[in-house]
Structure formats: structure tokens, C-alpha cells
Amino acid sequence: FLILWGLLALVYVWTRESLEEAGHSAVFAEAGAWSAMILMIAQPVLTLGATSGGFDLLAAFCVLGSFRLLHSFLKTPTAVRFEALWIALLAVSSVRYEGGVYLAVVLAGLLVFRCVRAEHLKGSVLFAMTPVFFLPYLWQRILVADMFHPAAGQVVCSPSILLANTVTFLRTALGADAQLPYAALINLLGFTAALYFIAVEARAWSSPREGDWGAPARRFALVAATALLAHW
């Protein structure tokens, strides 16, 4: 319940702020924020994840929270914001075994764009203690190592398997047979919104303007998209 509340609150706040920063009225921004929350809560798999208390919902919350903090840091890079971002990325890495990809991709992106400076790392022991946070991850691999190795002759990851699983996922997510708890119409709206977002970003990319958040927005879009693609 707490994680669901936090996820919806994060969606509400971020949506409203984004719409207001885009120049929309307060009424439109409020309606857009409520609409975003309603669309999310109308997805059956989300409510099932909340009632079961599973790690999937917690992972989604941590990923969205880390993206929010990444966006904030790129907009105004300070030591406090970088430390908060690092904490969020450590949380993502601890929730699910593949979560470490977000820490790796975000750090690589910030280094490529030269967004991290020496002063961002001073005054906090958190960065020096980062290996300690990964000890449970390593202990798990040592204690139950056999669970993380495929059977002899079995391929668990290949381009053909990735393609087949992606096709199956899209067919299930957009199907109307209701075999699994996915709302096809809501998923279609989500895919449409994602395509619209990509189109808007692509159009803005070709016409940068001085004094706006163009560069941070582009960097955020690149890093976030790369992290999601690596997770996929």
C-alpha cells in the first residue's frame, strides 16, 4: 500500500510539474496529473502487484524515483542531488537482480556527458561504502551459485530468444483475450503516449534553444532510454 501510494504520488507530482513547466494552465496540469494516476491505477497488473506486495511494484517505484532524481540532478547538478540519485540507484540495484544495470548505465551516461565533478563526491562516505551495499548480492551468488547457472547445453539469452519473448510480450499486452491481467486499451494508450514523447523529443532535438532545459532534457532522455533498453 505504501509503495503504491508513493508511486502514484510521484506520478502526480512529476506530471503536474512537467505540464506547468511546459506552459499549461494550473487547471490543465491538475487534470493531467489526475489522469496519469487514474490510467496507472486502472491497469489490473498494477493493483495485483500492490496487493501481493511483490518486488515488481517496488522495482517500478525505485526505477521511476531514480529517473526523477536523475532529471533533477541534470537540471541542477549539486552534491546533495547527486547523493540522492546515488541512493536511489543503490535501492534499484538491491530490489531485483537485474537492477544494477541502471546504476551502470546512469553512471556511464553522466561520465560521458561530463555531468559529474569532483565536488559532487566530496563530503559523503556513501560513495566509498557503495561496495558494502552489493555484499548481499555477492553472498547470494556464492551461497546459492547453482541457481544462477543454466543447465548444460541450455541457452538462456540470445537474439532469437529476445525477439521471441518480445513478440510474446507485445501480443499479450495488446491482446483483448484477457488471459493475463493486462488492460489492452490502457497499454495501447501507454504505447501511443511513448511514441508521442519520442516524436516531441526528436523534434526538439533538431532545434536547441539557449536558456531552456534543452541539453538536460536530451541527456535525460538518452540515459533513461538506454537504461530501459539495457534492462529489456
XYZ file of C-alpha atoms in Angstrom:
232
model
C 0.000 0.000 0.000
C 2.795 2.412 0.881
C 4.695 1.703 -2.322
C 1.552 2.103 -4.442
C 0.787 5.393 -2.717
C 4.356 6.565 -3.289
C 4.281 5.536 -6.952
C 1.015 7.368 -7.636
C 2.189 10.432 -5.706
C 5.399 10.507 -7.725
C 3.466 10.250 -10.988
C 1.104 13.017 -9.876
C 3.841 15.436 -8.810
C 6.081 14.848 -11.815
C 3.236 15.076 -14.338
C 1.876 18.257 -12.839
C 5.283 19.935 -12.689
C 6.078 18.931 -16.276
C 2.801 20.317 -17.592
C 3.210 23.568 -15.673
C 6.793 23.962 -16.913
C 5.532 23.394 -20.467
C 3.342 26.493 -20.094
C -0.037 24.886 -19.453
C -2.530 26.336 -17.010
C -2.805 25.117 -13.442
C -6.202 23.573 -14.185
C -4.857 21.630 -17.164
C -1.822 20.499 -15.191
C -4.042 19.297 -12.334
C -6.304 17.391 -14.727
C -3.313 15.851 -16.468
C -1.774 14.718 -13.180
C -5.026 13.079 -12.046
C -5.453 11.458 -15.459
C -1.963 9.947 -15.252
C -2.722 8.454 -11.839
C -6.104 7.093 -12.978
C -4.552 5.483 -16.049
C -1.958 3.776 -13.875
C -4.370 2.530 -11.228
C -6.717 1.237 -13.935
C -4.076 -1.280 -15.017
C -5.017 -4.580 -13.285
C -1.450 -5.870 -13.060
C -0.528 -2.790 -11.026
C -3.180 -3.379 -8.385
C -2.353 -7.090 -8.298
C 1.285 -6.231 -7.750
C 0.279 -3.885 -4.932
C -1.932 -6.414 -3.143
C 0.687 -9.161 -3.384
C 3.462 -6.934 -2.040
C 5.805 -8.228 -4.732
C 9.160 -6.891 -5.788
C 7.906 -5.859 -9.234
C 5.951 -2.900 -7.875
C 8.839 -1.910 -5.601
C 11.220 -2.102 -8.560
C 8.934 0.096 -10.660
C 8.763 2.660 -7.861
C 12.550 2.674 -7.407
C 13.188 2.975 -11.155
C 10.766 5.884 -11.508
C 12.200 7.510 -8.386
C 15.745 7.216 -9.714
C 14.642 8.725 -13.036
C 13.012 11.594 -11.168
C 16.222 12.266 -9.231
C 18.305 11.904 -12.404
C 16.118 14.518 -14.087
C 16.512 16.804 -11.065
C 20.289 16.385 -10.976
C 20.744 17.051 -14.691
C 18.640 20.189 -14.366
C 20.557 21.478 -11.321
C 23.709 19.431 -10.640
C 24.560 19.685 -6.941
C 26.321 17.372 -4.493
C 23.122 16.792 -2.490
C 21.141 15.836 -5.567
C 23.861 13.510 -6.812
C 23.958 11.795 -3.423
C 20.163 11.361 -3.508
C 20.406 9.951 -7.032
C 23.105 7.507 -5.908
C 20.940 6.303 -3.010
C 18.040 5.713 -5.397
C 20.254 3.770 -7.805
C 21.560 1.622 -4.942
C 17.945 0.899 -3.998
C 17.149 -0.132 -7.586
C 20.192 -2.405 -7.587
C 19.045 -4.094 -4.376
C 15.420 -4.784 -5.324
C 15.901 -7.061 -8.324
C 18.980 -8.868 -9.571
C 18.999 -7.002 -12.904
C 18.622 -3.610 -11.185
C 22.358 -2.956 -11.255
C 22.077 -2.128 -14.944
C 20.511 1.222 -14.017
C 23.441 2.171 -11.809
C 25.916 1.184 -14.524
C 24.108 2.958 -17.382
C 23.348 6.151 -15.444
C 26.923 6.428 -14.186
C 28.288 5.815 -17.683
C 25.935 8.421 -19.139
C 26.843 11.047 -16.550
C 30.542 10.427 -17.192
C 30.118 10.605 -20.967
C 28.258 13.922 -20.678
C 30.765 15.136 -18.051
C 27.998 15.932 -15.577
C 29.839 14.572 -12.512
C 32.555 16.691 -10.963
C 34.882 16.134 -8.023
C 32.837 18.391 -5.735
C 29.820 16.108 -6.183
C 31.707 13.298 -4.449
C 33.063 15.246 -1.502
C 31.509 15.377 1.938
C 29.818 11.965 1.850
C 31.068 8.492 2.742
C 28.218 6.952 0.754
C 30.271 6.595 -2.422
C 33.176 4.898 -0.639
C 30.725 2.490 1.021
C 28.997 1.524 -2.232
C 30.695 -1.922 -2.372
C 29.154 -2.736 1.018
C 25.669 -2.389 -0.461
C 26.497 -5.082 -3.016
C 27.711 -7.634 -0.485
C 24.268 -9.319 -0.169
C 24.194 -9.564 -3.956
C 27.581 -11.311 -3.973
C 26.774 -13.504 -0.977
C 23.658 -14.717 -2.756
C 25.705 -15.755 -5.761
C 28.152 -17.610 -3.522
C 25.622 -19.344 -1.247
C 23.234 -20.491 -3.979
C 25.512 -20.392 -7.000
C 23.834 -23.367 -8.678
C 20.583 -21.415 -9.078
C 22.245 -18.847 -11.312
C 23.768 -21.201 -13.863
C 21.811 -22.684 -16.779
C 21.713 -26.392 -17.361
C 24.353 -27.847 -19.658
C 23.572 -27.143 -23.291
C 20.757 -24.724 -22.457
C 20.858 -21.214 -23.940
C 19.114 -18.615 -21.780
C 19.886 -15.471 -23.752
C 20.227 -14.949 -27.488
C 18.840 -12.553 -30.123
C 16.275 -15.136 -31.236
C 15.053 -15.701 -27.662
C 14.892 -11.950 -27.028
C 12.867 -11.426 -30.213
C 10.504 -14.301 -29.451
C 9.900 -13.107 -25.896
C 9.349 -9.531 -27.065
C 6.773 -10.625 -29.615
C 5.013 -12.739 -26.987
C 5.008 -9.855 -24.533
C 3.558 -7.385 -27.047
C 0.946 -9.888 -28.179
C -0.107 -10.439 -24.581
C -0.011 -6.773 -23.586
C -2.081 -5.649 -26.573
C -4.352 -8.679 -26.819
C -8.014 -8.498 -25.882
C -8.423 -12.126 -24.772
C -7.882 -11.200 -21.089
C -5.853 -14.346 -20.422
C -3.496 -12.329 -18.233
C -4.283 -9.252 -16.107
C -3.373 -6.648 -18.694
C -5.744 -3.952 -19.922
C -5.049 -3.835 -23.651
C -6.653 -0.412 -24.180
C -4.585 1.176 -21.397
C -1.422 -0.439 -22.737
C -2.244 0.917 -26.193
C -2.641 4.390 -24.705
C 0.716 3.928 -22.992
C 2.467 2.895 -26.198
C 0.855 5.819 -28.031
C 1.982 8.255 -25.349
C 5.516 6.833 -25.527
C 5.616 7.308 -29.303
C 4.307 10.861 -28.912
C 7.002 11.588 -26.308
C 9.695 10.234 -28.622
C 8.366 12.357 -31.510
C 8.351 15.508 -29.373
C 11.878 14.836 -28.143
C 13.119 14.159 -31.677
C 11.598 17.384 -32.952
C 13.083 19.403 -30.090
C 16.446 17.756 -30.659
C 16.863 19.424 -34.029
C 16.109 22.921 -32.727
C 18.002 23.584 -29.487
C 17.273 26.851 -27.736
C 19.533 28.789 -25.425
C 18.391 29.295 -21.857
C 15.968 26.380 -21.657
C 16.419 22.838 -20.370
C 17.164 21.509 -23.826
C 20.520 19.941 -23.051
C 19.464 18.392 -19.706
C 16.246 17.093 -21.258
C 18.137 15.471 -24.107
C 20.661 13.933 -21.761
C 17.913 12.610 -19.533
C 16.059 11.114 -22.497
C 19.222 9.396 -23.762
C 20.310 7.998 -20.392
C 16.817 6.869 -19.352
C 16.110 5.251 -22.721
C 19.461 3.453 -22.706
C 18.854 2.157 -19.178
C 15.388 0.859 -20.086
C 16.728 -0.761 -23.257
C 19.544 -2.453 -21.311
C 17.010 -3.674 -18.734
C 14.864 -5.053 -21.535
